[in-house]
Coordinates of C-alpha atoms and ligand atoms in Angstrom, one line a residue:
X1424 CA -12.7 -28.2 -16.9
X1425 CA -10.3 -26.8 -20.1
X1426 CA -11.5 -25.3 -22.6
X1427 CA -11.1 -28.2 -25.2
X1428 CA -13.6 -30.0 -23.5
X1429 CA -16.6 -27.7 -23.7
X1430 CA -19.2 -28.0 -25.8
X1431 CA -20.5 -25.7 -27.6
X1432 CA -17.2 -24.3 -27.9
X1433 CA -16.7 -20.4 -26.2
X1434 CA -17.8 -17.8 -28.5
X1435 CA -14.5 -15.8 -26.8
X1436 CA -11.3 -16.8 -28.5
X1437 CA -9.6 -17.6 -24.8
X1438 CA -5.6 -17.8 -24.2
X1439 CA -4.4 -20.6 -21.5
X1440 CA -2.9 -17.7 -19.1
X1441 CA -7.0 -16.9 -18.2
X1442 CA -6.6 -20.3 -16.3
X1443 CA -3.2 -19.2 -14.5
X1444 CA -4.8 -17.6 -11.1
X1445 CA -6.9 -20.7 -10.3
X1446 CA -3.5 -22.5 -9.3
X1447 CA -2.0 -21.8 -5.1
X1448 CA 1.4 -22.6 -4.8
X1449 CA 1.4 -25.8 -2.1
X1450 CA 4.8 -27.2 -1.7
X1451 CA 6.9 -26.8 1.0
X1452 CA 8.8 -24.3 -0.1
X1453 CA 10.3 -22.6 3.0
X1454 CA 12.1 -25.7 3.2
X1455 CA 14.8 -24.4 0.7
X1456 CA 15.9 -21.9 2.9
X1457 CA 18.9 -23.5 5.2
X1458 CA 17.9 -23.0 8.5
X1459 CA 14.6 -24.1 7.8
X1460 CA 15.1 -27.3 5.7
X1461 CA 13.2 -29.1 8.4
X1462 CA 10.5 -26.9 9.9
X1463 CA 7.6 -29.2 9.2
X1464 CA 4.4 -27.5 7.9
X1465 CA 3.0 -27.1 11.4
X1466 CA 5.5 -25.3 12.5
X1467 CA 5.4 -22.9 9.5
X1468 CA 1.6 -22.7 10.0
X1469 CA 2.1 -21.4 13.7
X1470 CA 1.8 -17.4 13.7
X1471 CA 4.3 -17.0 16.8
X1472 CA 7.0 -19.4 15.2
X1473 CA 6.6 -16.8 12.2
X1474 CA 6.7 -13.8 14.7
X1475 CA 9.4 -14.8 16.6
X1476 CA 11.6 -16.0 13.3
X1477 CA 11.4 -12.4 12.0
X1478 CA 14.4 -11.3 9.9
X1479 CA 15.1 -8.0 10.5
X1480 CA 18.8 -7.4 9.9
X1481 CA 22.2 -8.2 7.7
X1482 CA 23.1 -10.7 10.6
X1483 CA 19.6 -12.5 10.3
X1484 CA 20.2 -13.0 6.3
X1485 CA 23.2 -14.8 7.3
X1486 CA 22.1 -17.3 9.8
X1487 CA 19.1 -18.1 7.9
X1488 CA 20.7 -18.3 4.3
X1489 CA 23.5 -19.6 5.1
X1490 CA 25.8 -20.5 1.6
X1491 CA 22.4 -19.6 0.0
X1492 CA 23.3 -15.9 0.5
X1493 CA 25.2 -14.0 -2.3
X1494 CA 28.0 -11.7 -0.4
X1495 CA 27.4 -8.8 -3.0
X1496 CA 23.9 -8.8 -2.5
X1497 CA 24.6 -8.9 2.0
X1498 CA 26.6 -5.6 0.9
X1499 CA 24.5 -4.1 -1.3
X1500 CA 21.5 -4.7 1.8
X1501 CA 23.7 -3.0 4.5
X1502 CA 24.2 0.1 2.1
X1503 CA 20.8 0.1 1.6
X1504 CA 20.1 0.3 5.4
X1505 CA 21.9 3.7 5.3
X1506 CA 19.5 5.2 2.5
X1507 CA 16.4 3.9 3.6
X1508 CA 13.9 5.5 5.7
X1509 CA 12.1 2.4 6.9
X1510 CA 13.4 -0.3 8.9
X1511 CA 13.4 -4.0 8.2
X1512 CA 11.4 -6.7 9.2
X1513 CA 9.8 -9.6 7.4
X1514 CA 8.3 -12.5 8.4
X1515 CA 9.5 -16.2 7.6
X1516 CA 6.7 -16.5 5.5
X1517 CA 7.7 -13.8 2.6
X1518 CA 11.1 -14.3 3.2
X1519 CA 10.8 -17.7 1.8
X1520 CA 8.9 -17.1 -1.3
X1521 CA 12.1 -14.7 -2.0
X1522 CA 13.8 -16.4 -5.1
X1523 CA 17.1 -16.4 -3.8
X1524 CA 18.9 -17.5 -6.9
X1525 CA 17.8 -14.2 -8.3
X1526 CA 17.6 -11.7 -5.1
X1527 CA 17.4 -8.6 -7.1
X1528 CA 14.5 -8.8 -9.8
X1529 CA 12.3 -10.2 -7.5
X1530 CA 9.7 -8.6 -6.7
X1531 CA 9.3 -9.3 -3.0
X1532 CA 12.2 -8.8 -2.0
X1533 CA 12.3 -4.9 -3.9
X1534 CA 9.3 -4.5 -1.5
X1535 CA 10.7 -5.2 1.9
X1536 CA 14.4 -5.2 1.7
X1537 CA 16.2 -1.8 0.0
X1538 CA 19.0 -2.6 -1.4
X1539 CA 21.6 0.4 -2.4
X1540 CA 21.9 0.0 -6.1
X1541 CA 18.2 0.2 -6.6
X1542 CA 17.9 4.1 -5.2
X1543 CA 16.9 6.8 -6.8
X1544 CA 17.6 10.5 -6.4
X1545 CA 14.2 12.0 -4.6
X1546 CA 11.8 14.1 -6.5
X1547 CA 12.8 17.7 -6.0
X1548 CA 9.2 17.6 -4.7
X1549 CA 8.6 15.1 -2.9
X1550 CA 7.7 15.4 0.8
X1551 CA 7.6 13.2 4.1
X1552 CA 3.3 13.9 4.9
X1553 CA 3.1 13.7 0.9
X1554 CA -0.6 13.2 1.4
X1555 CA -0.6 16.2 4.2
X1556 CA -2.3 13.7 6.7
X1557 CA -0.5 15.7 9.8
X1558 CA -2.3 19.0 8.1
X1559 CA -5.2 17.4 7.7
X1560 CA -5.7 16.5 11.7
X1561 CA -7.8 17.9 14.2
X1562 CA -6.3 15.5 17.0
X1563 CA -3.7 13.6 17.5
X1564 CA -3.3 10.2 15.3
X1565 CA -6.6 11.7 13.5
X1566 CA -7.1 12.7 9.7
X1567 CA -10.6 14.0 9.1
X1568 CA -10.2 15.2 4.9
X1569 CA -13.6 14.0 3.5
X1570 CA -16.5 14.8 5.5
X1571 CA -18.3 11.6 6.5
X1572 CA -15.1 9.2 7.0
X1573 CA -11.9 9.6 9.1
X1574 CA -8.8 8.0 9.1
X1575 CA -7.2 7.1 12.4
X1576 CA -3.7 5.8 13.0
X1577 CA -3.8 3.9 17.0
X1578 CA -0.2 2.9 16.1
X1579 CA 3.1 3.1 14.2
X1580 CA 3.9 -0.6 14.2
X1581 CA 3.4 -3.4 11.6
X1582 CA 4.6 -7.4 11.1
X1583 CA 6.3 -6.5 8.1
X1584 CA 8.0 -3.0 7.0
X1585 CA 7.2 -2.1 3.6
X1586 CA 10.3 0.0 2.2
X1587 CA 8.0 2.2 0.2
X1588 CA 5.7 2.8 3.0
X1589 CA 3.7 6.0 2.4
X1590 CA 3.9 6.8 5.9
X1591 CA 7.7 6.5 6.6
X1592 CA 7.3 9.5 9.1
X1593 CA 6.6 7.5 11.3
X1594 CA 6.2 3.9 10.4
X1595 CA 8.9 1.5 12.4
X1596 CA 11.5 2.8 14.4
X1597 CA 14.2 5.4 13.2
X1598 CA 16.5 5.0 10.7
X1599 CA 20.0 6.1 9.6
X1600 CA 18.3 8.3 7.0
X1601 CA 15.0 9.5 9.0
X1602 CA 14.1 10.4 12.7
X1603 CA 11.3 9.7 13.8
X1604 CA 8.4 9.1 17.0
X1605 CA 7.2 6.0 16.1
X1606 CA 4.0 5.0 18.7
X1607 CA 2.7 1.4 20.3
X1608 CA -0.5 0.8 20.5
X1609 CA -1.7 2.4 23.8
X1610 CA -5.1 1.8 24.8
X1611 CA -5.3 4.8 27.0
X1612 CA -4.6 7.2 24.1
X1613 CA -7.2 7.1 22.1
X1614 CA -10.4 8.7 24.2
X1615 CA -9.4 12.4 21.9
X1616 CA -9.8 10.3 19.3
X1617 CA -12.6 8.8 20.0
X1618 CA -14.5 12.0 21.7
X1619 CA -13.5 13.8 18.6
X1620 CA -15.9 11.0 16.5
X1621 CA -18.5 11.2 19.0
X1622 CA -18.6 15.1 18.7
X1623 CA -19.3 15.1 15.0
X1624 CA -22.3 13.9 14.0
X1625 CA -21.5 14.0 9.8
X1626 CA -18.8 11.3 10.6
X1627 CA -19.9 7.8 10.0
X1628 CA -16.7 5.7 8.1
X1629 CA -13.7 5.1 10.1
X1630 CA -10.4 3.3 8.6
X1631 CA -8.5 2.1 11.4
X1632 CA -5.0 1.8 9.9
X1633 CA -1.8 2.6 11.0
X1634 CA 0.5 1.0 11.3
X1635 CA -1.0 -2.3 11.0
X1636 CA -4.0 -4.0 12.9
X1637 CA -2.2 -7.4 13.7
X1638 CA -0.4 -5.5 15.9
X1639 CA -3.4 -4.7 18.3
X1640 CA -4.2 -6.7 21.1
X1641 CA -7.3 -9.2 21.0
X1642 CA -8.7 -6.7 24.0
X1643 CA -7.6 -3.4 21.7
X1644 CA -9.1 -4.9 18.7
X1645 CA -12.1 -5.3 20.7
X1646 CA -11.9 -2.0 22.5
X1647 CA -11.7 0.0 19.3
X1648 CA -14.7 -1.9 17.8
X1649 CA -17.3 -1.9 20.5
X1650 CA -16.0 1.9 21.3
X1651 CA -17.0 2.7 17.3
X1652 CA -20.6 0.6 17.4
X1653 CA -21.7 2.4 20.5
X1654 CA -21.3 5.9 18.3
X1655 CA -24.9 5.8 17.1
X1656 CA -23.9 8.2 13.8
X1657 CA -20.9 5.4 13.2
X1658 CA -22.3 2.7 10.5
X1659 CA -19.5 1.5 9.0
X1660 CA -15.3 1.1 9.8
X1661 CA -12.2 -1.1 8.6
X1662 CA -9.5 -2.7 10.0
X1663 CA -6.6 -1.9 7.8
X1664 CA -4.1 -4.6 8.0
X1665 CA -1.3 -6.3 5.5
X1666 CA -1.3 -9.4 7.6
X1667 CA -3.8 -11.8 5.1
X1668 CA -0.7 -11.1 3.1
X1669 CA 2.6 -11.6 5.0
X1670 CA 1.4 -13.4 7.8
X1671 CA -1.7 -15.1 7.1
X1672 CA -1.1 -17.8 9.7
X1673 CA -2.8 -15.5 12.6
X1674 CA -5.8 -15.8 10.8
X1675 CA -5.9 -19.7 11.0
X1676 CA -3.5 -19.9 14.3
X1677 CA -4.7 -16.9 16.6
X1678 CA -7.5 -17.6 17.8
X1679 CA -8.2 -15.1 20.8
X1680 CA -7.1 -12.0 17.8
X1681 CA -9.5 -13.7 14.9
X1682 CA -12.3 -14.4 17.9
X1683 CA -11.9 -10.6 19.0
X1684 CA -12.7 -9.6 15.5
X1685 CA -15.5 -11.7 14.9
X1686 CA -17.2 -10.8 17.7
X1687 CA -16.6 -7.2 16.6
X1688 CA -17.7 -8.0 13.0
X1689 CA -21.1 -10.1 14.5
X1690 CA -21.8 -7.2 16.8
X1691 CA -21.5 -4.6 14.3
X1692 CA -24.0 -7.1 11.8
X1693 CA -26.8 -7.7 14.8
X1694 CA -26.7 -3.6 15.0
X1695 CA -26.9 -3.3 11.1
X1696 CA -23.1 -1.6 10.6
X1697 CA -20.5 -3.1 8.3
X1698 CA -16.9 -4.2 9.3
X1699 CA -14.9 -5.1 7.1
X1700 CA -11.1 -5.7 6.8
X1701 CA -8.8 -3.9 4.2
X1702 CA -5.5 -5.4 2.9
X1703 CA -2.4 -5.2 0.8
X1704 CA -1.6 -7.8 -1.9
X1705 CA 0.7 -6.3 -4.7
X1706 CA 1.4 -9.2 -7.1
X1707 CA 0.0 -12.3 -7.7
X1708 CA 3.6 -14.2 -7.0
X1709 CA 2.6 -13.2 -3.0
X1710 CA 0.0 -15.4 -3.2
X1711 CA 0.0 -19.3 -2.2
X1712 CA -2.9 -21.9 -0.4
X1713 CA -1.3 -20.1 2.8
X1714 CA -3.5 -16.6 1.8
X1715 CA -6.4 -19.1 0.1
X1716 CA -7.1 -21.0 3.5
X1717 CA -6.7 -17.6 5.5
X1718 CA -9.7 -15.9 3.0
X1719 CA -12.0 -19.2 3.0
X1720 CA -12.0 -19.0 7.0
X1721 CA -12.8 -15.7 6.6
X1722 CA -15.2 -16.0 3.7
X1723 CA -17.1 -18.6 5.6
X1724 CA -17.7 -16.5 8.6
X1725 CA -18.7 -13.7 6.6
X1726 CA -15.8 -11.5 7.3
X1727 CA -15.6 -8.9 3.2
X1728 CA -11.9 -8.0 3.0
X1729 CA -10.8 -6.0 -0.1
X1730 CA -7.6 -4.8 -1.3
X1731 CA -5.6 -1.8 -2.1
X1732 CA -2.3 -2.2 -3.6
X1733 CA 0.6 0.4 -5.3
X1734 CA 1.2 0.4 -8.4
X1735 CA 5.4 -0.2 -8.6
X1736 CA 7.8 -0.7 -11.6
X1737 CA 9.3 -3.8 -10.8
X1738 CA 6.3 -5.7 -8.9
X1739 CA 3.3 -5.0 -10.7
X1740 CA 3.8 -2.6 -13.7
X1741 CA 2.8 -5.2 -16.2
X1742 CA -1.0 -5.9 -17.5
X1743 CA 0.1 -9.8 -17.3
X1744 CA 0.8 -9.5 -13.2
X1745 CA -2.0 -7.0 -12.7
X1746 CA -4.4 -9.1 -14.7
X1747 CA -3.8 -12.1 -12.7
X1748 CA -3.7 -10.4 -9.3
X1749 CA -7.1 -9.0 -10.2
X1750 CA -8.7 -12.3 -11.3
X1751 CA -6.7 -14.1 -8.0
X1752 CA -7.8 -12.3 -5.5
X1753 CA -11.8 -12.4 -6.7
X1754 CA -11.1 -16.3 -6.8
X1755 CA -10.4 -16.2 -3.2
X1756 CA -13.1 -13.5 -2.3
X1757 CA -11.0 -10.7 -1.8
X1758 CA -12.2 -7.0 -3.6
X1759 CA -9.5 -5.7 -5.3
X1760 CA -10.5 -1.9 -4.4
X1761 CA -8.0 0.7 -5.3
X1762 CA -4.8 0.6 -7.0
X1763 CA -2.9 3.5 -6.3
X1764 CA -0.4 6.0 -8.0
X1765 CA 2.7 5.8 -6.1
X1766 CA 2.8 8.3 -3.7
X1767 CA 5.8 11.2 -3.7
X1768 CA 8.1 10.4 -0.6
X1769 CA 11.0 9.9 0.5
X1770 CA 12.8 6.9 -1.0
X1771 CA 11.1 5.3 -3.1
X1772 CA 12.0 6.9 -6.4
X1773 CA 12.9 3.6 -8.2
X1774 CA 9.3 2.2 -7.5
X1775 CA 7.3 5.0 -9.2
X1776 CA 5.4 4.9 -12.4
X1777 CA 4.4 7.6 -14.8
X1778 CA 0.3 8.9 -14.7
X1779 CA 0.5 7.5 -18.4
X1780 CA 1.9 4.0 -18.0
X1781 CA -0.7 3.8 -15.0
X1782 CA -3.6 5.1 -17.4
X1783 CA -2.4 2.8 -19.7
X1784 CA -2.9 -0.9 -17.5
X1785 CA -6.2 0.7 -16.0
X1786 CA -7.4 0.3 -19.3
X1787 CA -6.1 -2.7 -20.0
X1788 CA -7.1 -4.2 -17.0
X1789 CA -10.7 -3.2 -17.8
X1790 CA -13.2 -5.7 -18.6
X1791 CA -11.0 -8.4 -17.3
X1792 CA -13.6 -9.3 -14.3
X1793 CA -16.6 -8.1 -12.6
X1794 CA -16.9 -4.9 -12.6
X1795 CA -17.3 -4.8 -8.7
X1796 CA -13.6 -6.4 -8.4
X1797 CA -12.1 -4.2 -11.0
X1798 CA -10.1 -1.6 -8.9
X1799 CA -9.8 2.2 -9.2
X1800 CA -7.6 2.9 -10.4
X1801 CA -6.4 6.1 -8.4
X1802 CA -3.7 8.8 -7.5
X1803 CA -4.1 10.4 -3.6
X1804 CA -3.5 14.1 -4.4
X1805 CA 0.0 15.2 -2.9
X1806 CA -1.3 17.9 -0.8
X1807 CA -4.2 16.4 0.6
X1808 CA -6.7 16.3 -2.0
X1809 CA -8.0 12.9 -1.5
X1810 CA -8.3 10.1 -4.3
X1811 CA -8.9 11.1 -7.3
X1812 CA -9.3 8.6 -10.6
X1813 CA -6.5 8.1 -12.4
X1814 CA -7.9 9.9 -16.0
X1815 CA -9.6 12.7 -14.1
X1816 CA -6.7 15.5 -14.2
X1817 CA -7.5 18.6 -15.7
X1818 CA -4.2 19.1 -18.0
X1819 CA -1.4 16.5 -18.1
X1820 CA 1.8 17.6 -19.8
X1821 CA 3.3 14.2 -20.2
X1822 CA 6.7 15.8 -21.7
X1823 CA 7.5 17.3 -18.6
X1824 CA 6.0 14.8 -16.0
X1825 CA 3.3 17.2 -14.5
X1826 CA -0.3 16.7 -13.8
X1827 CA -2.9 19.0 -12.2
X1828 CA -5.5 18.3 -10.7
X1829 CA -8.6 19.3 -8.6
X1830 CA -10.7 18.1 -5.7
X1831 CA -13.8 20.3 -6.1
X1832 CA -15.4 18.4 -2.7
X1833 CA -12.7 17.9 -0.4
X1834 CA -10.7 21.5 -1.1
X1835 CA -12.9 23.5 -3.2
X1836 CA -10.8 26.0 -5.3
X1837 CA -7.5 24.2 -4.9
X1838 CA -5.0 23.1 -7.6
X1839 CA -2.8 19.9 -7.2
X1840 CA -0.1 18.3 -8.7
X1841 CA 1.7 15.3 -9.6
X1842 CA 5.0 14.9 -10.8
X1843 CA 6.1 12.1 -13.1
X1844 CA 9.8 10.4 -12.1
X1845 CA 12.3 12.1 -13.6
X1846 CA 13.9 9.0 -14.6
X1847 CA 11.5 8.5 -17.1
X1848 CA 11.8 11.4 -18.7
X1849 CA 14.2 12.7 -21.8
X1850 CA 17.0 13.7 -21.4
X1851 CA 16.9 17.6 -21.8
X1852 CA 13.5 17.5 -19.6
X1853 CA 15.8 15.7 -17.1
X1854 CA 18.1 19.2 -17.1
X1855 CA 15.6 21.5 -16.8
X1856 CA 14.6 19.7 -13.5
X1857 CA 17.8 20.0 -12.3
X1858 CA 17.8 23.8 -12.0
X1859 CA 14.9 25.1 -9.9
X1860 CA 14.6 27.9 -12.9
X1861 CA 14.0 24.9 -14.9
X1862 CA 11.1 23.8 -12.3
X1863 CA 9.7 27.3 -12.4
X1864 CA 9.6 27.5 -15.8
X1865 CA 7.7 24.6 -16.3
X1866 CA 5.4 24.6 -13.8
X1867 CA 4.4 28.6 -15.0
X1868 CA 3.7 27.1 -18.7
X1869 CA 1.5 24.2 -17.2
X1870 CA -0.6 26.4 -15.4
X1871 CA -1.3 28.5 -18.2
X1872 CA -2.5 25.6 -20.2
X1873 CA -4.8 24.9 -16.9
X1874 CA -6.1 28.5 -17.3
X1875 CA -6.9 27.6 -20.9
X1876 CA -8.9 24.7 -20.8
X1877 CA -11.1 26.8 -18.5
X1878 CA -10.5 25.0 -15.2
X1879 CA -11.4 27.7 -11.9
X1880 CA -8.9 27.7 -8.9
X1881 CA -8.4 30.0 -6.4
X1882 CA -5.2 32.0 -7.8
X1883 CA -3.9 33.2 -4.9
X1884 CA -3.8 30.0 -3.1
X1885 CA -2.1 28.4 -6.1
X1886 CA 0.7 31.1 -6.1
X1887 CA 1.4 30.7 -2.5
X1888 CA 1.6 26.4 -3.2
X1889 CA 3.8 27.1 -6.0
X1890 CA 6.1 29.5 -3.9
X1891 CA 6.0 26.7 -1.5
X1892 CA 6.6 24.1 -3.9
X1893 CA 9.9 26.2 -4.9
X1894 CA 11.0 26.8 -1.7
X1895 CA 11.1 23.2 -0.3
X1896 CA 12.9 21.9 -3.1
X1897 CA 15.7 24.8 -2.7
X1898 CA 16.4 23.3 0.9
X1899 CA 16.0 19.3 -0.4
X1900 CA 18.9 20.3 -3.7
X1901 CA 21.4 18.7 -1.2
X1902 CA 19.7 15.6 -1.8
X1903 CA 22.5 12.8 -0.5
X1904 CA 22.2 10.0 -3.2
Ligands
PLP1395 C1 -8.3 6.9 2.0 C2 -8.8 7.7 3.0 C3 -10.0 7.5 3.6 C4 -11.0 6.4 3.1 O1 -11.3 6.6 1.7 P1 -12.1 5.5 0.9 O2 -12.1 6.1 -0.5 O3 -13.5 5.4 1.4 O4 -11.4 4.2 0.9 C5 -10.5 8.3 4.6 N1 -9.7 9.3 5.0 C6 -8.5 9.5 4.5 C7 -7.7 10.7 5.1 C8 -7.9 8.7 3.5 O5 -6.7 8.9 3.0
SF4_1396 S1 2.0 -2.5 6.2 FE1 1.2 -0.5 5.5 S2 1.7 0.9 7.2 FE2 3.0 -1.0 7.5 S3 4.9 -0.5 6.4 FE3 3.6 -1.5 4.9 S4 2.6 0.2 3.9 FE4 3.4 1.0 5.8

């Protein structure tokens, strides 16, 4: 029905855009790419064909894009594969929603293929376990932070390698720009894990990420689920997984995965726990009827899936695309549950946002839905405090791009901080980061204002953090791009 046609007429003044997420793209449009001009819809719709038709490399672009493919841009990719510290791999399915008249603004492609021209030098401050997940663990593939949930990672693997990938220590395999001991999924690896659960009694959440959960067997997904439900103090875990996404054909083709989670998911409901799945849409162009029929099977067999996405300059830094991917995702019965602050490391420079512009679409975003699938808007503390909201600093100097922050229930007595891109800032703030004098300097005045607004910290820790702060940077100076 459009609006014209109602009776009484709305008592909102409505604009024609509030309409826009109701419409999934249907056409064939893979079929534009070359070597795919006749894969019939079947086909497309078969999760292995899409598995097995993975691009991963230069070469790969050029077999499948054929004239299609701009030669600048093929260069610009394989620089890109020198900077980057996460490998490549995409399925057929993204790939061909690409708009490959226009490589470089879109905003798919800035997500899964680096290109060099779109790097940034690294914050002086970033770091590689930004989050401190690997301080944070009591056992291997384990982070225990907040005390009744637990995150565990059963493997480094995923369908698709997001470039900005918050775990790039040890996401995929190694690249030219980072080493690293990447892990399969390996059944017989996980007992630590799971004795470590069973021996504390206050756990009762577990987010099984990774890594991705597509990449688990049918017997693993099952083995981790039944393992969990027989934990009597265990009510409640998700499988994290950006496949409803990128690859939303194994939920309508796979039927020995999707049956293995069910079971899991009808199992956990007889025994009164939750299990749910957790996903990663970013913008509302990643969405077509593929993702719609993938979230009705799974609506239908009462599977809740929400959504946490990044907030990125480029793919969803607008209140137009963040609007829409709010209202899209309810339409199809996903939660959109957190959007988070970009994370600080390595790489991804380019995609990161300001805590004001973010503060700025959380409240325009506001109001625009229920308020159960209105997200938090959220930034994960560098340093392991957890998720914070994204207003709840205690001093922000927006000049010089530094936040602080505390967690008073997951490290009681701790500062944090979050550093603004540097990009973004004016030009004489930009030259007093370049000097680590400069850093000092400003990081001394912000914590004085801290002092002054009366927040309590443990001052000794904060000077050792700052000290370490310094020091890390003085090593990273010789920065490479
Ligand atoms: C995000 C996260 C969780 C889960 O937090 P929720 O707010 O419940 O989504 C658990 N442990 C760690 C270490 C996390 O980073
Ligand atoms: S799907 Fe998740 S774990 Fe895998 S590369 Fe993307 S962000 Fe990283």
């Amino acid at each position: 029905m459009t609006n014209e046609q109602r009776t009484p007429p709305s008592k909102i003044e409505v604009e024609a855009s509030i309409y826009d997420h109701r419409t999934f793209r249907e056409d064939l449009f893979w079929q534009q790419i070359p070597a795919w001009e006749n894969i019939s819809e079947e086909q497309f719709g078969d999760h292995t064909w899409q598995s097995k038709n993975s691009i991963k490399t230069p070469k790969d672009l050029v077999k499948v894009l054929g004239d299609r493919l701009d030669p600048d841009f093929l260069e610009d990719m394989t620089q890109g594969l020198e900077i980057t510290p996460m490998n490549v791999r995409m399925t057929p399915y993204v790939f061909a929603l690409i708009d490959w008249d226009n490589p470089l603004d879109d905003p798919l492609r800035k997500q899964f293929l680096p290109v060099a021209s779109q790097f940034l030098p690294d914050h002086p401050f970033k770091a590689e376990d930004s989050l401190g997940e690997d301080t944070d663990s009591p056992v291997n593939m384990l982070t225990h932070r907040y005390p009744d949930k637990v995150l565990f990672l059963p493997l480094t693997t995923c369908p698709v390698y997001c470039s900005y990938c918050t775990r790039s220590r040890v996401i995929g395999g190694s690249t030219s720009s980072m080493k690293k001991s990447s892990y399969g999924a390996k059944s017989g690896q996980w007992d630590e894990v799971f004795d470590y659960i069973r021996q504390n009694p206050e756990v009762e959440d577990v987010v099984i990420s990774g890594g991705d959960s597509f990449n688990l067997r049918p017997e693993q997904i099952t083995q981790i689920g039944e393992t969990l439900l027989a934990i009597p103090h265990i009510r409640r875990f998700r499988y994290a997984t950006k496949g409803i996404a990128i690859l939303p054909m194994k939920i309508l083709t796979d039927d020995k995965w999707y049956n293995a989670l069910l079971d899991v998911v009808k199992k956990g409901r007889e025994m009164g726990k939750q299990v749910f799945i957790h996903t990663h849409f970013s913008s509302p162009r990643e969405i077509t009827i593929w993702n719609k029929r993938a979230m009705d099977k799974l609506f239908q067999d009462g599977i809740i899936v929400r959504n946490q996405a990044v907030l990125q300059q480029g793919v969803n830094l607008s209140k137009e695309e963040m609007i829409c991917l709010t209202r899209k995702l309810s339409y199809m019965n996903v939660q959109p549950y957190y959007v988070y602050q970009h994370d600080m490391v390595p790489g991804v420079e380019h995609f990161r946002t300001t805590i004001k512009e973010h503060m700025q679409l959380s409240k325009e975003v506001r109001g625009v839905t229920a308020g159960f699938n209105t997200p938090m808007f959220t930034c994960d503390l560098p340093g392991g405090g957890g998720k914070r909201p994204i207003n709840s600093y205690e001093y922000y100097d927006q000049v010089h791009g530094i936040s602080a922050w505390t967690a008073p229930l997951v490290k009681p007595g701790e500062l944090f901080f979050y550093f603004d891109p540097i990009h973004k800032l004016a030009p004489a703030v930009q030259e007093l980061w370049a000097t680590n004098e400069g850093r000092s300097s400003m990081l001394r005045e912000v914590i004085k204002q801290v002092d002054a607004v009366g927040t309590e910290y443990d001052k000794g820790k904060l000077e050792q953090k700052v000290n370490d702060l310094l020091e890390s940077c003085q090593i990273s100076n010789t920065n490479k791009f």
